GROMACS .gro file of C-alpha atoms in nm:
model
  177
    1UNK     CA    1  -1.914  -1.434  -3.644
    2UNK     CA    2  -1.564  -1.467  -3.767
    3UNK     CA    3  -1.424  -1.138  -3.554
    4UNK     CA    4  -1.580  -1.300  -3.262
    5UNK     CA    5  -1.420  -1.639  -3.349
    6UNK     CA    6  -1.122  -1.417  -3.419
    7UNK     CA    7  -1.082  -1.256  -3.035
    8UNK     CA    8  -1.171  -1.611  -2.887
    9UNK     CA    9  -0.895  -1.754  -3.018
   10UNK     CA   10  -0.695  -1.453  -2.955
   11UNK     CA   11  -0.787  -1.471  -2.606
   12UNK     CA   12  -0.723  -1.835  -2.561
   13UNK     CA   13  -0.374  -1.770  -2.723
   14UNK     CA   14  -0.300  -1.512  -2.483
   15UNK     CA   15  -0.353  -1.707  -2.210
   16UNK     CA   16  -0.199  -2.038  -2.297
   17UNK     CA   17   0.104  -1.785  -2.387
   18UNK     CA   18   0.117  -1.637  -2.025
   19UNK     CA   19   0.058  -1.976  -1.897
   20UNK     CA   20   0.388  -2.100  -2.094
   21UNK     CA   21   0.562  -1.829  -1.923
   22UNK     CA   22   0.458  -1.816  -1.563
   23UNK     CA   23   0.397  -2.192  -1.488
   24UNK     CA   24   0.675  -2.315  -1.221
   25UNK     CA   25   0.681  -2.667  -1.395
   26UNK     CA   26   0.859  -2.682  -1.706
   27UNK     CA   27   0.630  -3.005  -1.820
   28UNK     CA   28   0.319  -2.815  -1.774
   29UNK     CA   29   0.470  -2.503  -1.932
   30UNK     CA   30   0.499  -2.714  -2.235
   31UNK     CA   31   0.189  -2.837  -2.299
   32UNK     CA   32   0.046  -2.494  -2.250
   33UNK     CA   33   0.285  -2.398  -2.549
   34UNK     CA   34   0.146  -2.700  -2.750
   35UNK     CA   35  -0.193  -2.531  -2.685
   36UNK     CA   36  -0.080  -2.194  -2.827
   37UNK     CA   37   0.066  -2.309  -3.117
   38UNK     CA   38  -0.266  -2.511  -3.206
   39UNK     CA   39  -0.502  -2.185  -3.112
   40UNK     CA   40  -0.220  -2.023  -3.373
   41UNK     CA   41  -0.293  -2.291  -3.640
   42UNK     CA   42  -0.696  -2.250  -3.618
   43UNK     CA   43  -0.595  -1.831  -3.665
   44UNK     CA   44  -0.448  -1.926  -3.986
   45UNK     CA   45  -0.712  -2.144  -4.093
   46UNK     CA   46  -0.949  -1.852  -3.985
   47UNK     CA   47  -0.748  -1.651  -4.234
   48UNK     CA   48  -0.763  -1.912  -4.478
   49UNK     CA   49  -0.399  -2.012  -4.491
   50UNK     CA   50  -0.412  -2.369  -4.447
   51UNK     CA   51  -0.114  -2.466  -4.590
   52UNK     CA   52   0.048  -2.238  -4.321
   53UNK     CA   53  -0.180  -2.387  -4.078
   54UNK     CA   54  -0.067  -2.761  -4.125
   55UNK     CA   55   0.316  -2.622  -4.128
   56UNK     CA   56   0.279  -2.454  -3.816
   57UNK     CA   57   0.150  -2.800  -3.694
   58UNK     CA   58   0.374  -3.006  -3.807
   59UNK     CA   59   0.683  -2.822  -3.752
   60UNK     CA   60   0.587  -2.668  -3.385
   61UNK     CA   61   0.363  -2.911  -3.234
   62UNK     CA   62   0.499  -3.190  -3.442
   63UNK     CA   63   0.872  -3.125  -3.362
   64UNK     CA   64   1.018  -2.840  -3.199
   65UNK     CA   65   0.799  -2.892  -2.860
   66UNK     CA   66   0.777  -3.278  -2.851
   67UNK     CA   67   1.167  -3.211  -2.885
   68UNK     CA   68   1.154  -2.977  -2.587
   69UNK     CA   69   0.934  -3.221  -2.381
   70UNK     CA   70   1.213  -3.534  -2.462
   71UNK     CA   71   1.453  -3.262  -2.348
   72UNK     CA   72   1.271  -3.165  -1.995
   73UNK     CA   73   1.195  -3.572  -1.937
   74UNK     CA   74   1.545  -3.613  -2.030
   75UNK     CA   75   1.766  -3.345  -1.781
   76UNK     CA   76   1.777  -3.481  -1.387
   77UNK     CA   77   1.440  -3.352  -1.198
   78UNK     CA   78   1.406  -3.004  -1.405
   79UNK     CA   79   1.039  -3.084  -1.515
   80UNK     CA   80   0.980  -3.095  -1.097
   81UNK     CA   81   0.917  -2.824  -0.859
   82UNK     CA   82   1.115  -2.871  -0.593
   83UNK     CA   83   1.405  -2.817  -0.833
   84UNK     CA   84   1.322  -2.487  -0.986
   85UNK     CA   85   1.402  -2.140  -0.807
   86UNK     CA   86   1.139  -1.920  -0.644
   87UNK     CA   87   1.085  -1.609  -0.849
   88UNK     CA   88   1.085  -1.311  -0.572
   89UNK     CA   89   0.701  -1.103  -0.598
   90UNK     CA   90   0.918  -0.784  -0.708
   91UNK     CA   91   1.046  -0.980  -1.015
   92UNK     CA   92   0.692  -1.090  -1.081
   93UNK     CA   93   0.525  -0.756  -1.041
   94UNK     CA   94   0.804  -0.611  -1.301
   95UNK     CA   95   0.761  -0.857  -1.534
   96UNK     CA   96   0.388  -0.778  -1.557
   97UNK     CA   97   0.512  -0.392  -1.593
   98UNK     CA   98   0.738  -0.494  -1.880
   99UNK     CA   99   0.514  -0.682  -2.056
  100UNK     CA  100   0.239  -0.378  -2.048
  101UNK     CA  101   0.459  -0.167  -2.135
  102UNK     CA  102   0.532  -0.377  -2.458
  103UNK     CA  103   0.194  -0.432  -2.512
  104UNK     CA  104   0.096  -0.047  -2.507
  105UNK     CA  105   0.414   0.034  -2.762
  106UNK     CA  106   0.278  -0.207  -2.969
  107UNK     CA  107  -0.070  -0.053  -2.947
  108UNK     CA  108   0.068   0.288  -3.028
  109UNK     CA  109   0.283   0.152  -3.309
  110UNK     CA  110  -0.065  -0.006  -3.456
  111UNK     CA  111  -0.227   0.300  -3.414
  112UNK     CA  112  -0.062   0.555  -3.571
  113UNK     CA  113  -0.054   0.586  -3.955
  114UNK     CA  114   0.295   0.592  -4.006
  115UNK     CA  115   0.306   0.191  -3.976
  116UNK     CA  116   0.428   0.031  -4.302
  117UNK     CA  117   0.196  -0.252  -4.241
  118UNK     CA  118  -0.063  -0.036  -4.261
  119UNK     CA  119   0.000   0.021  -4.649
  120UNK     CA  120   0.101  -0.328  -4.722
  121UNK     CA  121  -0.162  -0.467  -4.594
  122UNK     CA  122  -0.423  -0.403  -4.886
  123UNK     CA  123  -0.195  -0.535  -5.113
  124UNK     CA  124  -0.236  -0.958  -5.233
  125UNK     CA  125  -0.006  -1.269  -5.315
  126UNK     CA  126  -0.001  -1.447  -5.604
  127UNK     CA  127  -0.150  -1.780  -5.559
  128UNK     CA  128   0.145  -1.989  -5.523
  129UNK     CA  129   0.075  -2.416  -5.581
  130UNK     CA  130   0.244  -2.647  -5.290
  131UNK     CA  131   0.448  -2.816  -5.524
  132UNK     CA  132   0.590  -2.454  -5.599
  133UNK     CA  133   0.640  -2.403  -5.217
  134UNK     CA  134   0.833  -2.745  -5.211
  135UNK     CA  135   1.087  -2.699  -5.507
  136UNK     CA  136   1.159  -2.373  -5.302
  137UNK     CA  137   1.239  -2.519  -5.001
  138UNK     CA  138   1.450  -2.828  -5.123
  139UNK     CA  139   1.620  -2.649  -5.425
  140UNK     CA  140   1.988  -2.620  -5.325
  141UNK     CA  141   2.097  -2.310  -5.590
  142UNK     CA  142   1.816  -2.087  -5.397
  143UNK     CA  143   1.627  -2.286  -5.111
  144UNK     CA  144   1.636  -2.335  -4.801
  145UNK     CA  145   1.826  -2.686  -4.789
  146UNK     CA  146   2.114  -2.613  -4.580
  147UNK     CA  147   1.957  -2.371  -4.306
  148UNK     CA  148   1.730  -2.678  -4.255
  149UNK     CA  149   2.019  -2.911  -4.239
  150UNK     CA  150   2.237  -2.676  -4.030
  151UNK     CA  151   1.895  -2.654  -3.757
  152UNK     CA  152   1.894  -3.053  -3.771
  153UNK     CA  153   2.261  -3.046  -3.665
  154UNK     CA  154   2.147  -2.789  -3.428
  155UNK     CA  155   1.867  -3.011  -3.281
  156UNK     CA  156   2.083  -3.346  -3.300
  157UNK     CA  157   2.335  -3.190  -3.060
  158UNK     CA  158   2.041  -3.009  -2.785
  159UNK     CA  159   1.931  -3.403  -2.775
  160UNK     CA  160   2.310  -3.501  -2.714
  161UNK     CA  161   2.350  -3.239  -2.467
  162UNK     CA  162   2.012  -3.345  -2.251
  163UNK     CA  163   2.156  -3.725  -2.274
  164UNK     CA  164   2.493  -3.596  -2.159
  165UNK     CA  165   2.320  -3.383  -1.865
  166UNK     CA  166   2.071  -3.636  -1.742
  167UNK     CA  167   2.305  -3.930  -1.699
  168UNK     CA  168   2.433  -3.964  -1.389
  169UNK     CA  169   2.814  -4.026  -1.231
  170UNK     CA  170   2.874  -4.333  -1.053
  171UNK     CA  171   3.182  -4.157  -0.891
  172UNK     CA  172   2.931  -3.847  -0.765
  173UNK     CA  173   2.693  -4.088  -0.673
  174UNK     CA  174   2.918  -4.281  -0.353
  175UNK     CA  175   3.017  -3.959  -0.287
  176UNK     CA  176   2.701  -3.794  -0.170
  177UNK     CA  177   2.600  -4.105   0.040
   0.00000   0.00000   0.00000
């Protein structure tokens, strides 16, 4: 039951995931990533990791794409399709080849028995409480404090740059009419 829950949601991830990819409206791309990152949240709870599960939630779904989606409403016309280039078939069929061709390295890499995953993969955690996972993250000798306030800066200025990109010149304005 669970290994065919398992490919199901493998499945739907890989599709959402090429979806995200190949749709020609940014919008739509979007929500297909929303999608995949929830299909990605039920594989951890599959695997029992549901603290993982409700981080990937909240920090994907919850932030990083509704950021991207204020970004793409935000920027002049990119979320339609008239404004978005054509992608020639050649590029398209190429893209397809590259991606295979990933895909099978990453099936021989799985496959042969040289794979340090392999051998680490037997091994378990310690059980680690989420107040444990919390002092870690917010302890400033040894946590992650500062990478999370450096992304925040990080984030804070994307926004500032959509704002900056989507507003539009009065002076380039009465010179197209």
């Amino acid at each position: 039951m669970t290994d065919t829950l398992f490919y199901l949601l493998a499945t739907g991830m890989l599709i959402l995931s090429v979806l995200t990819v190949m749709l020609p409206n940014l919008l739509h791309g979007a929500i297909a990533l929303i999608g995949s990152f929830f299909l990605t949240a039920s594989l951890y709870i599959l695997l029992q990791l549901e603290f993982v599960a409700l981080a990937q939630i909240a920090l994907y779904v919850g932030g990083i794409v509704v950021f991207m989606l204020m970004i793409i409403l935000l920027t002049n016309d990119l979320g339609v399709d008239d404004s978005l280039s054509r992608v020639s078939a050649g590029r398209q069929v190429s893209k397809v080849l590259i991606a295979f061709g990933l895909l099978g390295a990453l099936f021989i890499f799985f496959k042969s028995n040289a794979s340090p995953l392999l051998n680490t993969a037997t091994q378990k955690a310690a059980p680690v409480s989420i107040d444990a996972i919390g002092i870690r993250l917010l302890s400033t000798s040894n946590g992650f404090i500062v990478p999370f306030e450096v992304v925040s800066l990080l984030l804070l200025a994307a926004l500032i740059g959509a704002v900056v990109l989507s507003r539009r010149d009065p002076k380039n304005e009465e010179k197209k009419q």
